[in-house]
mmCIF file of C-alpha atoms and ligand atoms in Angstrom:
data_model
loop_
_atom_site.group_PDB
_atom_site.id
_atom_site.type_symbol
_atom_site.label_atom_id
_atom_site.label_comp_id
_atom_site.label_asym_id
_atom_site.label_seq_id
_atom_site.Cartn_x
_atom_site.Cartn_y
_atom_site.Cartn_z
ATOM 1 C CA MET A 21 29.616 -15.039 3.023
ATOM 2 C CA LEU A 22 29.440 -11.058 1.463
ATOM 3 C CA ARG A 23 28.016 -11.044 -1.883
ATOM 4 C CA ALA A 24 27.855 -8.144 -4.054
ATOM 5 C CA ASP A 25 25.204 -6.802 -6.424
ATOM 6 C CA TYR A 26 22.975 -9.574 -5.332
ATOM 7 C CA SER A 27 19.010 -9.726 -6.641
ATOM 8 C CA LEU A 28 16.862 -9.572 -3.775
ATOM 9 C CA LEU A 29 14.053 -10.867 -5.918
ATOM 10 C CA LYS A 30 13.589 -13.861 -3.671
ATOM 11 C CA PHE A 31 14.007 -11.946 -0.156
ATOM 12 C CA ASN A 32 10.960 -9.877 -0.536
ATOM 13 C CA THR A 33 7.708 -11.331 -0.647
ATOM 14 C CA MET A 34 6.202 -8.156 -3.094
ATOM 15 C CA HIS A 35 8.738 -10.003 -5.292
ATOM 16 C CA LEU A 36 10.423 -6.486 -6.588
ATOM 17 C CA ASP A 37 13.271 -6.916 -9.170
ATOM 18 C CA VAL A 38 16.211 -4.892 -7.147
ATOM 19 C CA SER A 39 19.322 -6.331 -6.027
ATOM 20 C CA ALA A 40 22.038 -5.150 -2.915
ATOM 21 C CA GLN A 41 25.040 -3.669 -3.434
ATOM 22 C CA ASN A 42 26.457 -5.982 -0.787
ATOM 23 C CA PHE A 43 24.437 -8.980 0.786
ATOM 24 C CA VAL A 44 25.369 -10.539 3.952
ATOM 25 C CA SER A 45 23.599 -13.866 5.341
ATOM 26 C CA ILE A 46 24.352 -13.991 9.284
ATOM 27 C CA GLU A 47 24.211 -17.434 10.659
ATOM 28 C CA SER A 48 24.651 -17.349 14.405
ATOM 29 C CA HIS A 49 25.309 -14.563 17.412
ATOM 30 C CA ASP A 50 28.835 -14.993 16.922
ATOM 31 C CA ASN A 51 28.941 -14.438 13.818
ATOM 32 C CA LEU A 52 26.592 -10.926 13.910
ATOM 33 C CA ILE A 53 28.541 -9.349 16.662
ATOM 34 C CA GLN A 54 31.816 -10.086 14.669
ATOM 35 C CA TYR A 55 30.533 -8.340 11.442
ATOM 36 C CA ILE A 56 29.031 -5.525 13.348
ATOM 37 C CA THR A 57 32.042 -4.631 15.542
ATOM 38 C CA ALA A 58 34.595 -4.780 12.400
ATOM 39 C CA ASN A 59 32.639 -2.046 11.269
ATOM 40 C CA ASP A 60 34.127 -2.051 7.826
ATOM 41 C CA TRP A 61 30.949 -2.784 5.610
ATOM 42 C CA GLN A 62 29.140 -0.253 3.494
ATOM 43 C CA LYS A 63 26.699 2.111 4.479
ATOM 44 C CA PRO A 64 23.831 2.263 4.862
ATOM 45 C CA LEU A 65 22.847 -1.057 7.131
ATOM 46 C CA TYR A 66 19.564 -2.695 5.783
ATOM 47 C CA ILE A 67 18.276 -5.383 8.276
ATOM 48 C CA LEU A 68 16.266 -8.293 6.205
ATOM 49 C CA GLY A 69 14.038 -10.719 7.692
ATOM 50 C CA GLY A 70 11.313 -12.015 5.750
ATOM 51 C CA GLY A 71 11.228 -9.658 3.475
ATOM 52 C CA SER A 72 7.397 -9.532 3.919
ATOM 53 C CA ASN A 73 6.776 -5.485 4.924
ATOM 54 C CA ILE A 74 8.986 -4.066 2.695
ATOM 55 C CA VAL A 75 8.874 -1.995 -0.677
ATOM 56 C CA PHE A 76 12.470 -1.191 -2.128
ATOM 57 C CA LEU A 77 11.571 1.391 -4.872
ATOM 58 C CA LYS A 78 15.394 1.429 -6.115
ATOM 59 C CA ASP A 79 18.539 -0.869 -5.925
ATOM 60 C CA PHE A 80 19.509 -0.804 -2.182
ATOM 61 C CA GLU A 81 22.878 1.160 -2.216
ATOM 62 C CA GLY A 82 24.479 -0.395 1.238
ATOM 63 C CA THR A 83 24.695 -3.968 2.733
ATOM 64 C CA ILE A 84 21.461 -5.654 3.598
ATOM 65 C CA LEU A 85 21.982 -8.112 6.728
ATOM 66 C CA HIS A 86 19.939 -11.275 6.014
ATOM 67 C CA ILE A 87 19.372 -13.043 9.442
ATOM 68 C CA ASN A 88 19.225 -16.907 9.425
ATOM 69 C CA ILE A 89 19.648 -17.382 13.611
ATOM 70 C CA HIS A 90 17.972 -20.295 14.186
ATOM 71 C CA GLY A 91 16.782 -22.364 17.043
ATOM 72 C CA LYS A 92 14.476 -22.388 19.879
ATOM 73 C CA GLU A 93 14.418 -23.170 23.126
ATOM 74 C CA ILE A 94 12.484 -23.335 26.453
ATOM 75 C CA VAL A 95 14.283 -21.120 28.814
ATOM 76 C CA LYS A 96 11.912 -21.697 31.812
ATOM 77 C CA GLU A 97 8.913 -23.182 32.679
ATOM 78 C CA ASP A 98 6.376 -24.255 35.649
ATOM 79 C CA GLU A 99 3.545 -26.563 35.611
ATOM 80 C CA ASN A 100 1.395 -23.571 33.846
ATOM 81 C CA GLN A 101 3.620 -21.767 31.882
ATOM 82 C CA VAL A 102 6.181 -22.043 29.528
ATOM 83 C CA CYS A 103 8.864 -19.247 27.993
ATOM 84 C CA VAL A 104 10.305 -20.134 24.843
ATOM 85 C CA LYS A 105 13.378 -18.260 23.224
ATOM 86 C CA ALA A 106 13.244 -18.439 19.508
ATOM 87 C CA ASN A 107 16.055 -17.011 17.653
ATOM 88 C CA ALA A 108 15.259 -13.960 15.129
ATOM 89 C CA GLY A 109 15.710 -16.581 11.403
ATOM 90 C CA GLU A 110 12.655 -18.801 12.507
ATOM 91 C CA ASN A 111 9.821 -18.583 10.403
ATOM 92 C CA TRP A 112 7.172 -17.224 12.072
ATOM 93 C CA HIS A 113 4.318 -19.586 10.991
ATOM 94 C CA GLU A 114 6.412 -22.587 11.627
ATOM 95 C CA PHE A 115 7.349 -21.721 15.305
ATOM 96 C CA VAL A 116 3.864 -20.805 15.865
ATOM 97 C CA LEU A 117 2.810 -24.363 14.446
ATOM 98 C CA TRP A 118 5.620 -26.050 16.866
ATOM 99 C CA ALA A 119 4.414 -24.099 19.744
ATOM 100 C CA LEU A 120 0.723 -25.683 18.866
ATOM 101 C CA GLN A 121 2.250 -29.027 18.546
ATOM 102 C CA ASN A 122 3.177 -29.048 22.164
ATOM 103 C CA ASP A 123 0.319 -27.465 23.392
ATOM 104 C CA PHE A 124 1.373 -24.205 24.127
ATOM 105 C CA GLY A 125 -0.931 -21.610 23.953
ATOM 106 C CA GLY A 126 -0.724 -17.710 23.270
ATOM 107 C CA LEU A 127 0.143 -17.737 19.462
ATOM 108 C CA GLU A 128 -2.891 -19.347 17.733
ATOM 109 C CA ASN A 129 -4.504 -15.990 16.783
ATOM 110 C CA LEU A 130 -1.227 -15.244 14.747
ATOM 111 C CA SER A 131 -0.996 -18.071 12.492
ATOM 112 C CA LEU A 132 -0.287 -18.085 9.138
ATOM 113 C CA ILE A 133 1.787 -14.533 9.597
ATOM 114 C CA PRO A 134 4.463 -14.250 6.900
ATOM 115 C CA GLY A 135 7.904 -13.047 8.023
ATOM 116 C CA LYS A 136 10.548 -14.448 10.461
ATOM 117 C CA VAL A 137 10.333 -14.157 14.508
ATOM 118 C CA GLY A 138 13.379 -11.279 14.809
ATOM 119 C CA ALA A 139 10.521 -8.944 12.932
ATOM 120 C CA SER A 140 7.451 -9.862 14.645
ATOM 121 C CA PRO A 141 8.052 -7.530 17.559
ATOM 122 C CA MET A 142 9.126 -4.202 15.569
ATOM 123 C CA GLN A 143 5.957 -3.524 14.465
ATOM 124 C CA ASN A 144 4.011 -5.757 17.412
ATOM 125 C CA ILE A 145 2.449 -8.129 14.496
ATOM 126 C CA GLY A 146 -1.114 -8.810 15.579
ATOM 127 C CA ALA A 147 -4.441 -10.389 14.062
ATOM 128 C CA TYR A 148 -7.745 -11.494 15.378
ATOM 129 C CA GLY A 149 -7.596 -9.807 18.653
ATOM 130 C CA VAL A 150 -4.248 -11.108 19.905
ATOM 131 C CA GLU A 151 -0.814 -9.002 19.395
ATOM 132 C CA ILE A 152 2.541 -9.759 20.367
ATOM 133 C CA LYS A 153 2.996 -7.721 22.903
ATOM 134 C CA ASP A 154 0.445 -10.043 24.880
ATOM 135 C CA VAL A 155 2.517 -12.847 24.708
ATOM 136 C CA PHE A 156 5.756 -11.274 24.777
ATOM 137 C CA GLU A 157 8.571 -11.964 27.564
ATOM 138 C CA GLU A 158 11.684 -10.346 26.451
ATOM 139 C CA LEU A 159 14.177 -10.059 23.757
ATOM 140 C CA GLU A 160 17.683 -9.798 23.170
ATOM 141 C CA ALA A 161 19.147 -7.172 20.424
ATOM 142 C CA VAL A 162 22.432 -6.155 19.126
ATOM 143 C CA GLU A 163 23.357 -2.683 19.455
ATOM 144 C CA ILE A 164 24.765 -1.524 15.836
ATOM 145 C CA SER A 165 27.355 1.280 17.151
ATOM 146 C CA THR A 166 28.783 -0.641 19.733
ATOM 147 C CA GLY A 167 28.119 -4.478 19.312
ATOM 148 C CA LYS A 168 26.983 -5.194 22.933
ATOM 149 C CA ILE A 169 23.862 -7.234 23.654
ATOM 150 C CA ARG A 170 21.007 -5.725 25.245
ATOM 151 C CA LYS A 171 17.869 -7.138 26.746
ATOM 152 C CA PHE A 172 14.341 -5.335 26.191
ATOM 153 C CA ASN A 173 11.595 -6.089 28.320
ATOM 154 C CA ALA A 174 7.785 -4.957 27.373
ATOM 155 C CA LEU A 175 8.088 -1.563 28.384
ATOM 156 C CA ASP A 176 11.236 -0.820 27.002
ATOM 157 C CA CYS A 177 9.876 -1.675 23.659
ATOM 158 C CA ALA A 178 7.054 0.972 23.958
ATOM 159 C CA PHE A 179 4.432 -1.123 21.874
ATOM 160 C CA GLY A 180 1.714 0.047 20.158
ATOM 161 C CA TYR A 181 -0.831 -0.662 16.902
ATOM 162 C CA ARG A 182 2.228 -1.584 14.720
ATOM 163 C CA GLU A 183 4.584 0.027 16.620
ATOM 164 C CA SER A 184 7.507 -0.296 18.533
ATOM 165 C CA VAL A 185 10.768 2.180 19.955
ATOM 166 C CA PHE A 186 12.194 -0.184 16.827
ATOM 167 C CA LYS A 187 10.488 1.833 14.565
ATOM 168 C CA ASN A 188 10.887 5.240 16.388
ATOM 169 C CA GLU A 189 13.624 6.503 18.821
ATOM 170 C CA LEU A 190 15.704 3.375 17.962
ATOM 171 C CA LYS A 191 14.959 2.849 14.427
ATOM 172 C CA ASP A 192 17.798 1.448 12.618
ATOM 173 C CA LYS A 193 19.867 1.432 16.077
ATOM 174 C CA PHE A 194 19.622 -2.034 17.241
ATOM 175 C CA ILE A 195 19.236 -5.652 15.427
ATOM 176 C CA ILE A 196 17.007 -8.238 17.276
ATOM 177 C CA THR A 197 18.442 -11.485 17.339
ATOM 178 C CA SER A 198 15.748 -13.504 20.228
ATOM 179 C CA VAL A 199 12.577 -12.920 20.837
ATOM 180 C CA THR A 200 11.453 -15.034 24.282
ATOM 181 C CA PHE A 201 7.529 -15.375 24.243
ATOM 182 C CA ARG A 202 5.811 -16.213 27.906
ATOM 183 C CA LEU A 203 3.127 -19.102 26.357
ATOM 184 C CA THR A 204 0.302 -21.385 28.592
ATOM 185 C CA LYS A 205 0.538 -25.172 29.016
ATOM 186 C CA LYS A 206 -2.641 -25.124 30.532
ATOM 187 C CA ASN A 207 -5.901 -23.589 31.027
ATOM 188 C CA HIS A 208 -5.182 -21.831 27.763
ATOM 189 C CA LYS A 209 -7.001 -18.210 27.232
ATOM 190 C CA ILE A 210 -9.067 -18.907 24.236
ATOM 191 C CA LYS A 211 -9.463 -15.641 21.850
ATOM 192 C CA THR A 212 -12.691 -15.905 19.592
ATOM 193 C CA GLU A 213 -14.116 -12.878 20.351
ATOM 194 C CA TYR A 214 -13.312 -11.753 16.656
ATOM 195 C CA GLY A 215 -16.572 -12.371 14.696
ATOM 196 C CA ALA A 216 -14.790 -14.045 11.774
ATOM 197 C CA ILE A 217 -13.507 -16.773 13.974
ATOM 198 C CA GLN A 218 -16.441 -17.366 15.598
ATOM 199 C CA GLN A 219 -18.069 -17.666 12.202
ATOM 200 C CA GLN A 220 -15.296 -20.243 10.855
ATOM 201 C CA LEU A 221 -15.446 -22.393 14.536
ATOM 202 C CA ALA A 222 -19.761 -22.287 13.489
ATOM 203 C CA GLU A 223 -19.041 -23.736 10.086
ATOM 204 C CA PHE A 224 -16.231 -26.438 11.829
ATOM 205 C CA HIS A 225 -19.155 -27.269 14.013
ATOM 206 C CA ILE A 226 -16.884 -26.841 16.902
ATOM 207 C CA GLU A 227 -18.693 -25.544 20.319
ATOM 208 C CA ASN A 228 -15.659 -25.729 22.613
ATOM 209 C CA PRO A 229 -12.355 -24.937 20.457
ATOM 210 C CA THR A 230 -8.841 -25.545 21.184
ATOM 211 C CA ILE A 231 -6.158 -24.037 20.589
ATOM 212 C CA GLN A 232 -5.367 -26.031 17.513
ATOM 213 C CA ASP A 233 -8.891 -25.280 16.179
ATOM 214 C CA VAL A 234 -8.688 -21.671 16.495
ATOM 215 C CA SER A 235 -5.345 -21.946 14.588
ATOM 216 C CA ARG A 236 -7.043 -23.890 12.073
ATOM 217 C CA ALA A 237 -9.828 -21.213 11.759
ATOM 218 C CA VAL A 238 -7.348 -18.392 11.697
ATOM 219 C CA ILE A 239 -5.437 -20.033 8.819
ATOM 220 C CA ALA A 240 -8.992 -20.715 7.042
ATOM 221 C CA ILE A 241 -9.791 -17.378 7.435
ATOM 222 C CA ARG A 242 -6.423 -16.033 6.327
ATOM 223 C CA GLU A 243 -6.159 -18.077 3.339
ATOM 224 C CA SER A 244 -9.693 -17.175 1.800
ATOM 225 C CA LYS A 245 -9.037 -13.370 2.328
ATOM 226 C CA LEU A 246 -5.068 -12.390 1.843
ATOM 227 C CA PRO A 247 -3.214 -13.702 -0.920
ATOM 228 C CA HIS A 248 -0.663 -16.275 -0.650
ATOM 229 C CA PRO A 249 2.822 -14.078 -1.384
ATOM 230 C CA LYS A 250 4.195 -17.015 -3.589
ATOM 231 C CA GLU A 251 0.998 -17.077 -5.815
ATOM 232 C CA ILE A 252 0.401 -12.838 -5.754
ATOM 233 C CA PRO A 253 3.258 -10.954 -4.765
ATOM 234 C CA ASN A 254 2.097 -8.361 -1.650
ATOM 235 C CA CYS A 255 3.077 -7.588 1.524
ATOM 236 C CA GLY A 256 -0.173 -8.115 3.620
ATOM 237 C CA SER A 257 -1.759 -5.091 4.540
ATOM 238 C CA PHE A 258 -0.561 -1.834 3.327
ATOM 239 C CA PHE A 259 -2.037 0.549 5.460
ATOM 240 C CA LYS A 260 -2.563 0.827 9.179
ATOM 241 C CA ASN A 261 -6.429 1.183 10.231
ATOM 242 C CA PRO A 262 -6.787 4.937 11.180
ATOM 243 C CA THR A 263 -8.002 5.959 14.469
ATOM 244 C CA ILE A 264 -10.525 9.290 14.111
ATOM 245 C CA LEU A 265 -11.541 11.914 16.603
ATOM 246 C CA ASN A 266 -15.159 9.960 17.902
ATOM 247 C CA GLU A 267 -17.112 13.623 16.835
ATOM 248 C CA LYS A 268 -15.439 12.927 13.186
ATOM 249 C CA TYR A 269 -16.516 9.539 13.335
ATOM 250 C CA HIS A 270 -20.108 10.584 14.024
ATOM 251 C CA LEU A 271 -20.138 12.979 10.871
ATOM 252 C CA LEU A 272 -18.968 10.034 8.486
ATOM 253 C CA GLN A 273 -21.546 8.244 9.815
ATOM 254 C CA GLN A 274 -24.387 10.417 8.747
ATOM 255 C CA GLU A 275 -22.957 10.330 5.242
ATOM 256 C CA PHE A 276 -22.000 7.209 4.901
ATOM 257 C CA PRO A 277 -24.338 5.038 7.205
ATOM 258 C CA GLY A 278 -22.759 1.693 7.711
ATOM 259 C CA ILE A 279 -19.305 2.696 7.973
ATOM 260 C CA PRO A 280 -17.619 0.322 10.808
ATOM 261 C CA GLY A 281 -15.566 1.374 13.679
ATOM 262 C CA TYR A 282 -14.086 0.306 17.271
ATOM 263 C CA GLU A 283 -13.757 2.634 19.851
ATOM 264 C CA VAL A 284 -10.478 2.766 21.180
ATOM 265 C CA GLY A 285 -10.804 5.186 24.300
ATOM 266 C CA ASN A 286 -9.577 8.611 24.784
ATOM 267 C CA GLY A 287 -11.795 9.966 22.374
ATOM 268 C CA PHE A 288 -10.955 8.138 19.665
ATOM 269 C CA THR A 289 -12.497 5.322 17.115
ATOM 270 C CA LYS A 290 -10.834 2.949 14.595
ATOM 271 C CA VAL A 291 -11.683 2.801 11.443
ATOM 272 C CA PRO A 292 -11.155 -0.428 8.869
ATOM 273 C CA ALA A 293 -8.979 0.715 6.178
ATOM 274 C CA GLY A 294 -9.863 -1.408 3.910
ATOM 275 C CA TRP A 295 -13.212 -0.400 4.227
ATOM 276 C CA LEU A 296 -12.445 3.005 3.665
ATOM 277 C CA ILE A 297 -10.496 1.563 0.233
ATOM 278 C CA GLU A 298 -13.599 -0.648 -0.598
ATOM 279 C CA LYS A 299 -15.736 2.338 -0.631
ATOM 280 C CA ALA A 300 -13.693 4.163 -2.338
ATOM 281 C CA GLY A 301 -14.620 2.063 -5.751
ATOM 282 C CA TRP A 302 -10.594 0.457 -5.535
ATOM 283 C CA LYS A 303 -11.138 -2.948 -4.650
ATOM 284 C CA GLY A 304 -9.934 -5.502 -7.587
ATOM 285 C CA PHE A 305 -8.308 -2.554 -9.211
ATOM 286 C CA ARG A 306 -5.133 -2.776 -11.475
ATOM 287 C CA ASN A 307 -3.161 -1.772 -13.782
ATOM 288 C CA GLU A 308 -0.805 -3.689 -16.338
ATOM 289 C CA THR A 309 1.479 -4.074 -13.312
ATOM 290 C CA VAL A 310 0.094 -3.532 -9.897
ATOM 291 C CA GLY A 311 -3.274 -3.568 -8.066
ATOM 292 C CA VAL A 312 -5.409 -4.071 -5.189
ATOM 293 C CA HIS A 313 -6.532 -7.426 -4.206
ATOM 294 C CA GLU A 314 -10.042 -8.319 -4.815
ATOM 295 C CA LYS A 315 -10.898 -10.011 -1.335
ATOM 296 C CA GLN A 316 -9.007 -7.621 0.921
ATOM 297 C CA ALA A 317 -8.649 -4.194 -0.072
ATOM 298 C CA LEU A 318 -5.749 -3.403 2.203
ATOM 299 C CA VAL A 319 -3.529 -5.752 0.796
ATOM 300 C CA LEU A 320 -2.047 -3.925 -2.605
ATOM 301 C CA ILE A 321 -0.487 -6.804 -4.891
ATOM 302 C CA ASN A 322 1.728 -6.864 -7.777
ATOM 303 C CA HIS A 323 0.163 -9.073 -10.057
ATOM 304 C CA ASN A 324 2.682 -8.302 -13.239
ATOM 305 C CA HIS A 325 6.081 -7.481 -12.507
ATOM 306 C CA GLY A 326 5.469 -4.130 -11.172
ATOM 307 C CA SER A 327 8.344 -2.006 -9.520
ATOM 308 C CA GLY A 328 8.472 -0.946 -6.200
ATOM 309 C CA GLN A 329 7.661 2.770 -7.871
ATOM 310 C CA ASP A 330 4.644 1.143 -9.541
ATOM 311 C CA ILE A 331 3.262 0.132 -5.767
ATOM 312 C CA PHE A 332 4.175 3.484 -4.157
ATOM 313 C CA ASP A 333 2.639 5.673 -6.924
ATOM 314 C CA LEU A 334 -0.455 3.085 -6.677
ATOM 315 C CA SER A 335 -0.346 3.792 -2.734
ATOM 316 C CA GLU A 336 -0.040 7.444 -2.909
ATOM 317 C CA MET A 337 -3.000 8.047 -5.442
ATOM 318 C CA ILE A 338 -5.040 5.606 -2.858
ATOM 319 C CA LEU A 339 -4.080 8.041 -0.224
ATOM 320 C CA GLN A 340 -4.901 10.854 -1.669
ATOM 321 C CA ASP A 341 -8.790 9.510 -2.971
ATOM 322 C CA ILE A 342 -9.057 8.487 0.568
ATOM 323 C CA LYS A 343 -8.141 11.948 1.817
ATOM 324 C CA GLN A 344 -10.629 13.713 -0.438
ATOM 325 C CA LYS A 345 -13.618 11.217 0.080
ATOM 326 C CA PHE A 346 -13.466 11.223 3.735
ATOM 327 C CA GLY A 347 -11.121 13.717 4.758
ATOM 328 C CA ILE A 348 -8.934 10.583 6.287
ATOM 329 C CA LYS A 349 -5.188 10.483 6.180
ATOM 330 C CA LEU A 350 -4.213 6.903 5.884
ATOM 331 C CA GLU A 351 -0.296 5.886 7.061
ATOM 332 C CA ARG A 352 1.377 3.184 5.228
ATOM 333 C CA GLU A 353 2.313 0.197 7.551
ATOM 334 C CA VAL A 354 5.068 -1.024 5.150
ATOM 335 C CA ASN A 355 8.399 -0.113 4.969
ATOM 336 C CA ILE A 356 9.374 2.012 2.056
ATOM 337 C CA ILE A 357 12.831 2.160 1.173
HETATM 338 N N1 EPU B 21 -13.284 -4.585 5.373
HETATM 339 C C1 EPU B 21 -14.010 -4.007 3.848
HETATM 340 N N2 EPU B 21 -13.568 -4.398 2.701
HETATM 341 C C2 EPU B 21 -12.123 -4.914 2.680
HETATM 342 C C3 EPU B 21 -11.362 -5.455 3.879
HETATM 343 C C4 EPU B 21 -12.046 -5.162 5.114
HETATM 344 O O1 EPU B 21 -14.713 -3.623 4.422
HETATM 345 O O2 EPU B 21 -11.768 -5.238 1.497
HETATM 346 C C5 EPU B 21 -13.870 -4.090 6.274
HETATM 347 C C6 EPU B 21 -14.906 -4.790 6.950
HETATM 348 O O3 EPU B 21 -16.087 -4.093 7.559
HETATM 349 C C7 EPU B 21 -14.651 -5.744 8.271
HETATM 350 C C8 EPU B 21 -13.484 -5.153 8.580
HETATM 351 O O4 EPU B 21 -12.747 -3.990 7.364
HETATM 352 O O5 EPU B 21 -15.058 -6.154 9.037
HETATM 353 C C9 EPU B 21 -11.717 -5.401 8.899
HETATM 354 O O6 EPU B 21 -11.401 -6.631 8.062
HETATM 355 P P1 EPU B 21 -10.621 -7.550 8.613
HETATM 356 O O7 EPU B 21 -11.109 -8.611 9.648
HETATM 357 O O8 EPU B 21 -10.093 -8.134 7.464
HETATM 358 O O9 EPU B 21 -8.997 -6.924 9.206
HETATM 359 P P2 EPU B 21 -8.760 -5.598 8.681
HETATM 360 O O10 EPU B 21 -8.707 -4.830 9.746
HETATM 361 O O11 EPU B 21 -8.689 -5.513 6.952
HETATM 362 C C10 EPU B 21 -6.393 -6.004 10.413
HETATM 363 C C11 EPU B 21 -5.184 -6.323 10.425
HETATM 364 C C12 EPU B 21 -4.496 -7.382 9.934
HETATM 365 C C13 EPU B 21 -5.517 -8.535 10.331
HETATM 366 C C14 EPU B 21 -6.632 -8.652 10.743
HETATM 367 C C15 EPU B 21 -7.183 -9.710 11.558
HETATM 368 C C16 EPU B 21 -4.306 -4.002 10.046
HETATM 369 C C17 EPU B 21 -3.095 -2.939 9.078
HETATM 370 N N3 EPU B 21 -4.143 -5.342 9.516
HETATM 371 O O12 EPU B 21 -6.837 -6.185 8.634
HETATM 372 O O13 EPU B 21 -3.438 -7.625 9.535
HETATM 373 O O14 EPU B 21 -4.676 -10.184 9.719
HETATM 374 O O15 EPU B 21 -7.085 -7.487 11.132
HETATM 375 O O16 EPU B 21 -7.065 -8.927 12.919
HETATM 376 O O17 EPU B 21 -4.187 -3.659 11.319
HETATM 377 C C18 EPU B 21 -1.134 -7.568 8.058
HETATM 378 O O18 EPU B 21 -0.722 -6.358 9.085
HETATM 379 O O19 EPU B 21 -0.495 -7.297 7.381
HETATM 380 C C19 EPU B 21 -2.722 -8.164 8.216
HETATM 381 C C20 EPU B 21 -2.884 -8.877 7.233
#
């Protein structure tokens, strides 16, 4: 159903009070293809999933397609593995919980990430040592210019750190309608290398964790650090963790002993943006409307009815300050439109 001048307040986790000139809820694949091929919609088109990674700077003049295609099914299985196809409109965390109830392994480290299944490959969501690419089998997407369905395997998706082909060469060209994940049914690969998970499991007094235990640990960590969008509007990590040349990292170490960094190969080191922002003194900063979360400096919050511009301006000040103090150019992780 088409709605005009429709409020997007409920549809973005930064809780920005903006509206869409046209807003259409899409409930099925057929519905989507019909709509796309009719080609009589007001352009530009923006595909909205859970709205957890977007900042609207102003009202959207064009058409927002809200993808609400639900359902999931097992498409292939043997005694060790199962391939589950989930439609784009499924809530991510509910899908993870469903997998865990069925004792399907692979998604547990990605518990409690906001958003919907369809958005998960866009930026190759990742947390606590796992990225979607590790469990990805294939996805289906509709080409906007033709209405044709195309399948993408992992290689086609060109996954990188918070990156995929859909954020680059194929930006705004396809609408992801379903994602198929390859999960384990036994001999689950428990991933607990991440220090925070080990600490949390130790607190739970668990020595041989199950996938359900890992999920519980991840949920506890996220709940302790990351604000729930219903309580404090936010978009999760606002910036990416930058990678810098090893030489540059070693120079920074002399000036800032204790700066964390993880070698990622090819002569580069990844540095946590949260550390840089905290060190620069921004953690817990607030102006009248927006601020930096007091427990995780990578998260910008909208604590008092701020606008997208307020959030953007704050992010710009942080970017410039980090550039000046450390000579590092941060990149935003969220989409700004
Ligand atoms: N740190 C600080 N101060 C802070 C925050 C972080 O000093 O305020 C430093 C600490 O040294 C800490 C390190 O940063 O050890 C890493 O922090 P954390 O484990 O919280 O992870 P992150 O690098 O800040 C990334 C992802 C998160 C993901 C976590 C866990 C990005 C941009 N963010 O954050 O993803 O949950 O790792 O794997 O890569 C998201 O994308 O929305 C998101 C929350």
